[in-house]
């Protein structure tokens, strides 16, 4: 009975043109647009070490101390002390990406807009913000005893370094990793594309489960009174949905790798494992929405699409800095965002030496999917109808 229903579920889904478009064709079209929009950027710009001139009269200040320590911890951005005249000359000759003035008033100056300049600006904005915090704290501690001043200032410097270090570790590639010969920040767009494709599997599972609900379709009414176990029918429909979603992911990976020439790095098998888990999460979201809401199918689809695109937006699809902004200001959103779990797992594989962050996202996705499936199962078991 399972295989019989599985076969006909596959046929039914494949005949639905709307489903095929959103789950198979739309990710390919969007990936093509990404390639057309960003290919020239990726070819013309490489993320080499970014040099920033630092102009200051006080080499013993807390900020200068933090920047010197930061130079020892990363080679992505290097701050070099220069005089104002030399710094302006280097900037005019494009030898540096910007000048960070730490004299009377902290300020960052760039000559033109570009990838390096954009990254440098975001980093220096964080530095300027931390500088103001440091100045306020130091002014307060100067009113106390000297020993207490020293301890407080050291703690402030440490927090400043931690903040800036977190920025580099999370959002700027580590160029020292010899496996990452083609690092670029545009990869986050393709990660969110895969995440979106995974979550779009919920469209298939939502419509498949709807077909088994007596309050949604005529077919559901017949299934409810048929002398077969309803669980087997629903399970076979869900497995058919998952298989078609996996087929769509295979096409997407093949298209981006062999046609668009996207370099996903050397951890392709782990990426595929994460995508399989992400697809399971997408299917579980569709099942959950189908079971929980007693509304029209079109409204359920609207909710699913809005939820998916909002999550992709927060994870960086419409702007690569959005992921950082959310992590800095509302971290809980990304911690419960399945699209961010997928993209963050890819990001961890691509940029980090260790896999701990990757496995953390993988486990969170499994827990998220399991939680939704359990709730959906309880909801289905409790459903009863007065009349069919």
PDB file of N, CA, C and O in Angstrom, residues 98-144:
ATOM      1  N   UNK A  98      41.726  52.935   3.231  1.00  0.00           N
ATOM      2  CA  UNK A  98      41.131  54.019   3.993  1.00  0.00           C
ATOM      3  C   UNK A  98      42.073  54.517   5.065  1.00  0.00           C
ATOM      4  O   UNK A  98      43.146  53.943   5.307  1.00  0.00           O
ATOM      5  N   UNK A  99      41.690  55.615   5.689  1.00  0.00           N
ATOM      6  CA  UNK A  99      42.477  56.210   6.775  1.00  0.00           C
ATOM      7  C   UNK A  99      41.597  56.312   8.011  1.00  0.00           C
ATOM      8  O   UNK A  99      40.496  56.867   7.961  1.00  0.00           O
ATOM      9  N   UNK A 100      42.083  55.802   9.120  1.00  0.00           N
ATOM     10  CA  UNK A 100      41.383  55.897  10.393  1.00  0.00           C
ATOM     11  C   UNK A 100      42.082  56.960  11.241  1.00  0.00           C
ATOM     12  O   UNK A 100      43.211  56.753  11.712  1.00  0.00           O
ATOM     13  N   UNK A 101      41.438  58.095  11.399  1.00  0.00           N
ATOM     14  CA  UNK A 101      41.994  59.184  12.202  1.00  0.00           C
ATOM     15  C   UNK A 101      41.601  58.988  13.662  1.00  0.00           C
ATOM     16  O   UNK A 101      40.425  58.885  13.996  1.00  0.00           O
ATOM     17  N   UNK A 102      42.607  58.957  14.531  1.00  0.00           N
ATOM     18  CA  UNK A 102      42.377  58.774  15.963  1.00  0.00           C
ATOM     19  C   UNK A 102      42.983  59.934  16.743  1.00  0.00           C
ATOM     20  O   UNK A 102      43.516  59.756  17.840  1.00  0.00           O
ATOM     21  N   UNK A 103      42.925  61.134  16.160  1.00  0.00           N
ATOM     22  CA  UNK A 103      43.527  62.302  16.816  1.00  0.00           C
ATOM     23  C   UNK A 103      42.489  62.981  17.697  1.00  0.00           C
ATOM     24  O   UNK A 103      42.043  62.436  18.688  1.00  0.00           O
ATOM     25  N   UNK A 104      42.079  64.181  17.328  1.00  0.00           N
ATOM     26  CA  UNK A 104      41.093  64.899  18.140  1.00  0.00           C
ATOM     27  C   UNK A 104      39.714  64.267  18.051  1.00  0.00           C
ATOM     28  O   UNK A 104      38.994  64.133  19.013  1.00  0.00           O
ATOM     29  N   UNK A 105      39.347  63.850  16.831  1.00  0.00           N
ATOM     30  CA  UNK A 105      38.039  63.249  16.610  1.00  0.00           C
ATOM     31  C   UNK A 105      38.201  62.008  15.733  1.00  0.00           C
ATOM     32  O   UNK A 105      38.807  62.067  14.675  1.00  0.00           O
ATOM     33  N   UNK A 106      37.661  60.886  16.206  1.00  0.00           N
ATOM     34  CA  UNK A 106      37.787  59.639  15.454  1.00  0.00           C
ATOM     35  C   UNK A 106      36.970  59.710  14.176  1.00  0.00           C
ATOM     36  O   UNK A 106      35.790  60.064  14.194  1.00  0.00           O
ATOM     37  N   UNK A 107      37.628  59.375  13.059  1.00  0.00           N
ATOM     38  CA  UNK A 107      36.954  59.468  11.765  1.00  0.00           C
ATOM     39  C   UNK A 107      37.599  58.493  10.796  1.00  0.00           C
ATOM     40  O   UNK A 107      38.788  58.182  10.913  1.00  0.00           O
ATOM     41  N   UNK A 108      36.822  57.986   9.838  1.00  0.00           N
ATOM     42  CA  UNK A 108      37.337  57.066   8.823  1.00  0.00           C
ATOM     43  C   UNK A 108      37.081  57.653   7.441  1.00  0.00           C
ATOM     44  O   UNK A 108      35.968  58.069   7.131  1.00  0.00           O
ATOM     45  N   UNK A 109      38.121  57.681   6.603  1.00  0.00           N
ATOM     46  CA  UNK A 109      38.036  58.302   5.286  1.00  0.00           C
ATOM     47  C   UNK A 109      38.415  57.285   4.219  1.00  0.00           C
ATOM     48  O   UNK A 109      39.410  56.567   4.368  1.00  0.00           O
ATOM     49  N   UNK A 110      37.607  57.207   3.138  1.00  0.00           N
ATOM     50  CA  UNK A 110      37.927  56.365   1.994  1.00  0.00           C
ATOM     51  C   UNK A 110      37.945  57.233   0.737  1.00  0.00           C
ATOM     52  O   UNK A 110      37.364  58.303   0.686  1.00  0.00           O
ATOM     53  N   UNK A 111      38.616  56.737  -0.306  1.00  0.00           N
ATOM     54  CA  UNK A 111      38.743  57.513  -1.545  1.00  0.00           C
ATOM     55  C   UNK A 111      37.643  57.175  -2.533  1.00  0.00           C
ATOM     56  O   UNK A 111      37.153  58.017  -3.270  1.00  0.00           O
ATOM     57  N   UNK A 112      37.219  55.908  -2.560  1.00  0.00           N
ATOM     58  CA  UNK A 112      36.190  55.461  -3.494  1.00  0.00           C
ATOM     59  C   UNK A 112      35.455  54.276  -2.887  1.00  0.00           C
ATOM     60  O   UNK A 112      35.862  53.736  -1.853  1.00  0.00           O
ATOM     61  N   UNK A 113      34.359  53.879  -3.527  1.00  0.00           N
ATOM     62  CA  UNK A 113      33.575  52.744  -3.054  1.00  0.00           C
ATOM     63  C   UNK A 113      34.038  51.469  -3.734  1.00  0.00           C
ATOM     64  O   UNK A 113      34.313  51.449  -4.931  1.00  0.00           O
ATOM     65  N   UNK A 114      34.122  50.409  -2.976  1.00  0.00           N
ATOM     66  CA  UNK A 114      34.530  49.111  -3.493  1.00  0.00           C
ATOM     67  C   UNK A 114      34.344  48.065  -2.424  1.00  0.00           C
ATOM     68  O   UNK A 114      33.933  48.376  -1.291  1.00  0.00           O
ATOM     69  N   UNK A 115      34.624  46.815  -2.740  1.00  0.00           N
ATOM     70  CA  UNK A 115      34.425  45.741  -1.763  1.00  0.00           C
ATOM     71  C   UNK A 115      35.333  45.926  -0.553  1.00  0.00           C
ATOM     72  O   UNK A 115      34.894  45.858   0.595  1.00  0.00           O
ATOM     73  N   UNK A 116      36.623  46.187  -0.814  1.00  0.00           N
ATOM     74  CA  UNK A 116      37.549  46.367   0.299  1.00  0.00           C
ATOM     75  C   UNK A 116      37.156  47.574   1.143  1.00  0.00           C
ATOM     76  O   UNK A 116      37.181  47.520   2.374  1.00  0.00           O
ATOM     77  N   UNK A 117      36.818  48.650   0.468  1.00  0.00           N
ATOM     78  CA  UNK A 117      36.429  49.869   1.185  1.00  0.00           C
ATOM     79  C   UNK A 117      35.170  49.653   2.012  1.00  0.00           C
ATOM     80  O   UNK A 117      35.048  50.168   3.131  1.00  0.00           O
ATOM     81  N   UNK A 118      34.212  48.887   1.462  1.00  0.00           N
ATOM     82  CA  UNK A 118      32.976  48.611   2.190  1.00  0.00           C
ATOM     83  C   UNK A 118      33.249  47.808   3.453  1.00  0.00           C
ATOM     84  O   UNK A 118      32.736  48.116   4.537  1.00  0.00           O
ATOM     85  N   UNK A 119      34.059  46.748   3.323  1.00  0.00           N
ATOM     86  CA  UNK A 119      34.409  45.938   4.489  1.00  0.00           C
ATOM     87  C   UNK A 119      35.148  46.788   5.515  1.00  0.00           C
ATOM     88  O   UNK A 119      34.859  46.749   6.713  1.00  0.00           O
ATOM     89  N   UNK A 120      36.119  47.587   5.030  1.00  0.00           N
ATOM     90  CA  UNK A 120      36.898  48.429   5.933  1.00  0.00           C
ATOM     91  C   UNK A 120      36.004  49.422   6.666  1.00  0.00           C
ATOM     92  O   UNK A 120      36.194  49.697   7.854  1.00  0.00           O
ATOM     93  N   UNK A 121      35.014  49.956   5.961  1.00  0.00           N
ATOM     94  CA  UNK A 121      34.114  50.938   6.579  1.00  0.00           C
ATOM     95  C   UNK A 121      33.315  50.308   7.711  1.00  0.00           C
ATOM     96  O   UNK A 121      33.173  50.896   8.789  1.00  0.00           O
ATOM     97  N   UNK A 122      32.766  49.109   7.473  1.00  0.00           N
ATOM     98  CA  UNK A 122      31.989  48.448   8.518  1.00  0.00           C
ATOM     99  C   UNK A 122      32.864  48.149   9.736  1.00  0.00           C
ATOM    100  O   UNK A 122      32.442  48.316  10.879  1.00  0.00           O
ATOM    101  N   UNK A 123      34.093  47.702   9.475  1.00  0.00           N
ATOM    102  CA  UNK A 123      34.991  47.398  10.585  1.00  0.00           C
ATOM    103  C   UNK A 123      35.328  48.664  11.367  1.00  0.00           C
ATOM    104  O   UNK A 123      35.271  48.697  12.599  1.00  0.00           O
ATOM    105  N   UNK A 124      35.679  49.732  10.650  1.00  0.00           N
ATOM    106  CA  UNK A 124      36.072  50.967  11.322  1.00  0.00           C
ATOM    107  C   UNK A 124      34.888  51.634  12.020  1.00  0.00           C
ATOM    108  O   UNK A 124      35.069  52.313  13.034  1.00  0.00           O
ATOM    109  N   UNK A 125      33.694  51.467  11.490  1.00  0.00           N
ATOM    110  CA  UNK A 125      32.511  51.974  12.197  1.00  0.00           C
ATOM    111  C   UNK A 125      32.388  51.310  13.555  1.00  0.00           C
ATOM    112  O   UNK A 125      32.042  51.962  14.562  1.00  0.00           O
ATOM    113  N   UNK A 126      32.656  49.995  13.599  1.00  0.00           N
ATOM    114  CA  UNK A 126      32.634  49.290  14.881  1.00  0.00           C
ATOM    115  C   UNK A 126      33.728  49.813  15.799  1.00  0.00           C
ATOM    116  O   UNK A 126      33.525  49.976  17.008  1.00  0.00           O
ATOM    117  N   UNK A 127      34.902  50.082  15.226  1.00  0.00           N
ATOM    118  CA  UNK A 127      36.008  50.592  16.024  1.00  0.00           C
ATOM    119  C   UNK A 127      35.673  51.963  16.595  1.00  0.00           C
ATOM    120  O   UNK A 127      35.939  52.262  17.766  1.00  0.00           O
ATOM    121  N   UNK A 128      35.100  52.832  15.754  1.00  0.00           N
ATOM    122  CA  UNK A 128      34.724  54.174  16.209  1.00  0.00           C
ATOM    123  C   UNK A 128      33.694  54.091  17.336  1.00  0.00           C
ATOM    124  O   UNK A 128      33.778  54.816  18.332  1.00  0.00           O
ATOM    125  N   UNK A 129      32.720  53.181  17.173  1.00  0.00           N
ATOM    126  CA  UNK A 129      31.715  53.021  18.222  1.00  0.00           C
ATOM    127  C   UNK A 129      32.363  52.563  19.528  1.00  0.00           C
ATOM    128  O   UNK A 129      32.056  53.092  20.604  1.00  0.00           O
ATOM    129  N   UNK A 130      33.275  51.601  19.433  1.00  0.00           N
ATOM    130  CA  UNK A 130      33.956  51.122  20.630  1.00  0.00           C
ATOM    131  C   UNK A 130      34.866  52.190  21.213  1.00  0.00           C
ATOM    132  O   UNK A 130      35.066  52.263  22.426  1.00  0.00           O
ATOM    133  N   UNK A 131      35.425  53.057  20.348  1.00  0.00           N
ATOM    134  CA  UNK A 131      36.285  54.135  20.825  1.00  0.00           C
ATOM    135  C   UNK A 131      35.515  55.069  21.752  1.00  0.00           C
ATOM    136  O   UNK A 131      36.002  55.470  22.811  1.00  0.00           O
ATOM    137  N   UNK A 132      34.304  55.423  21.345  1.00  0.00           N
ATOM    138  CA  UNK A 132      33.479  56.306  22.173  1.00  0.00           C
ATOM    139  C   UNK A 132      33.172  55.654  23.517  1.00  0.00           C
ATOM    140  O   UNK A 132      33.179  56.323  24.566  1.00  0.00           O
ATOM    141  N   UNK A 133      32.890  54.363  23.489  1.00  0.00           N
ATOM    142  CA  UNK A 133      32.622  53.647  24.746  1.00  0.00           C
ATOM    143  C   UNK A 133      33.853  53.671  25.640  1.00  0.00           C
ATOM    144  O   UNK A 133      33.775  53.908  26.857  1.00  0.00           O
ATOM    145  N   UNK A 134      35.019  53.428  25.035  1.00  0.00           N
ATOM    146  CA  UNK A 134      36.265  53.417  25.799  1.00  0.00           C
ATOM    147  C   UNK A 134      36.529  54.789  26.426  1.00  0.00           C
ATOM    148  O   UNK A 134      36.887  54.901  27.607  1.00  0.00           O
ATOM    149  N   UNK A 135      36.343  55.850  25.624  1.00  0.00           N
ATOM    150  CA  UNK A 135      36.583  57.199  26.131  1.00  0.00           C
ATOM    151  C   UNK A 135      35.667  57.527  27.310  1.00  0.00           C
ATOM    152  O   UNK A 135      36.100  58.108  28.309  1.00  0.00           O
ATOM    153  N   UNK A 136      34.403  57.153  27.193  1.00  0.00           N
ATOM    154  CA  UNK A 136      33.466  57.413  28.291  1.00  0.00           C
ATOM    155  C   UNK A 136      33.852  56.642  29.543  1.00  0.00           C
ATOM    156  O   UNK A 136      33.815  57.170  30.662  1.00  0.00           O
ATOM    157  N   UNK A 137      34.225  55.371  29.355  1.00  0.00           N
ATOM    158  CA  UNK A 137      34.604  54.551  30.503  1.00  0.00           C
ATOM    159  C   UNK A 137      35.867  55.084  31.170  1.00  0.00           C
ATOM    160  O   UNK A 137      35.975  55.123  32.406  1.00  0.00           O
ATOM    161  N   UNK A 138      36.854  55.479  30.364  1.00  0.00           N
ATOM    162  CA  UNK A 138      38.105  55.977  30.919  1.00  0.00           C
ATOM    163  C   UNK A 138      37.877  57.269  31.689  1.00  0.00           C
ATOM    164  O   UNK A 138      38.452  57.484  32.757  1.00  0.00           O
ATOM    165  N   UNK A 139      37.030  58.134  31.146  1.00  0.00           N
ATOM    166  CA  UNK A 139      36.728  59.393  31.842  1.00  0.00           C
ATOM    167  C   UNK A 139      36.109  59.136  33.211  1.00  0.00           C
ATOM    168  O   UNK A 139      36.344  59.868  34.170  1.00  0.00           O
ATOM    169  N   UNK A 140      35.307  58.080  33.287  1.00  0.00           N
ATOM    170  CA  UNK A 140      34.689  57.730  34.569  1.00  0.00           C
ATOM    171  C   UNK A 140      35.723  57.148  35.525  1.00  0.00           C
ATOM    172  O   UNK A 140      35.800  57.517  36.698  1.00  0.00           O
ATOM    173  N   UNK A 141      36.560  56.254  35.013  1.00  0.00           N
ATOM    174  CA  UNK A 141      37.529  55.577  35.892  1.00  0.00           C
ATOM    175  C   UNK A 141      38.640  56.498  36.363  1.00  0.00           C
ATOM    176  O   UNK A 141      39.267  56.230  37.386  1.00  0.00           O
ATOM    177  N   UNK A 142      38.900  57.584  35.639  1.00  0.00           N
ATOM    178  CA  UNK A 142      39.941  58.516  36.058  1.00  0.00           C
ATOM    179  C   UNK A 142      39.619  59.188  37.395  1.00  0.00           C
ATOM    180  O   UNK A 142      40.497  59.741  38.057  1.00  0.00           O
ATOM    181  N   UNK A 143      38.369  59.153  37.794  1.00  0.00           N
ATOM    182  CA  UNK A 143      37.953  59.746  39.057  1.00  0.00           C
ATOM    183  C   UNK A 143      38.242  58.823  40.240  1.00  0.00           C
ATOM    184  O   UNK A 143      38.070  59.206  41.396  1.00  0.00           O
ATOM    185  N   UNK A 144      38.659  57.579  39.947  1.00  0.00           N
ATOM    186  CA  UNK A 144      38.885  56.601  41.010  1.00  0.00           C
ATOM    187  C   UNK A 144      40.381  56.405  41.246  1.00  0.00           C
ATOM    188  O   UNK A 144      41.220  57.102  40.656  1.00  0.00           O
TER     189      UNK A 144
END
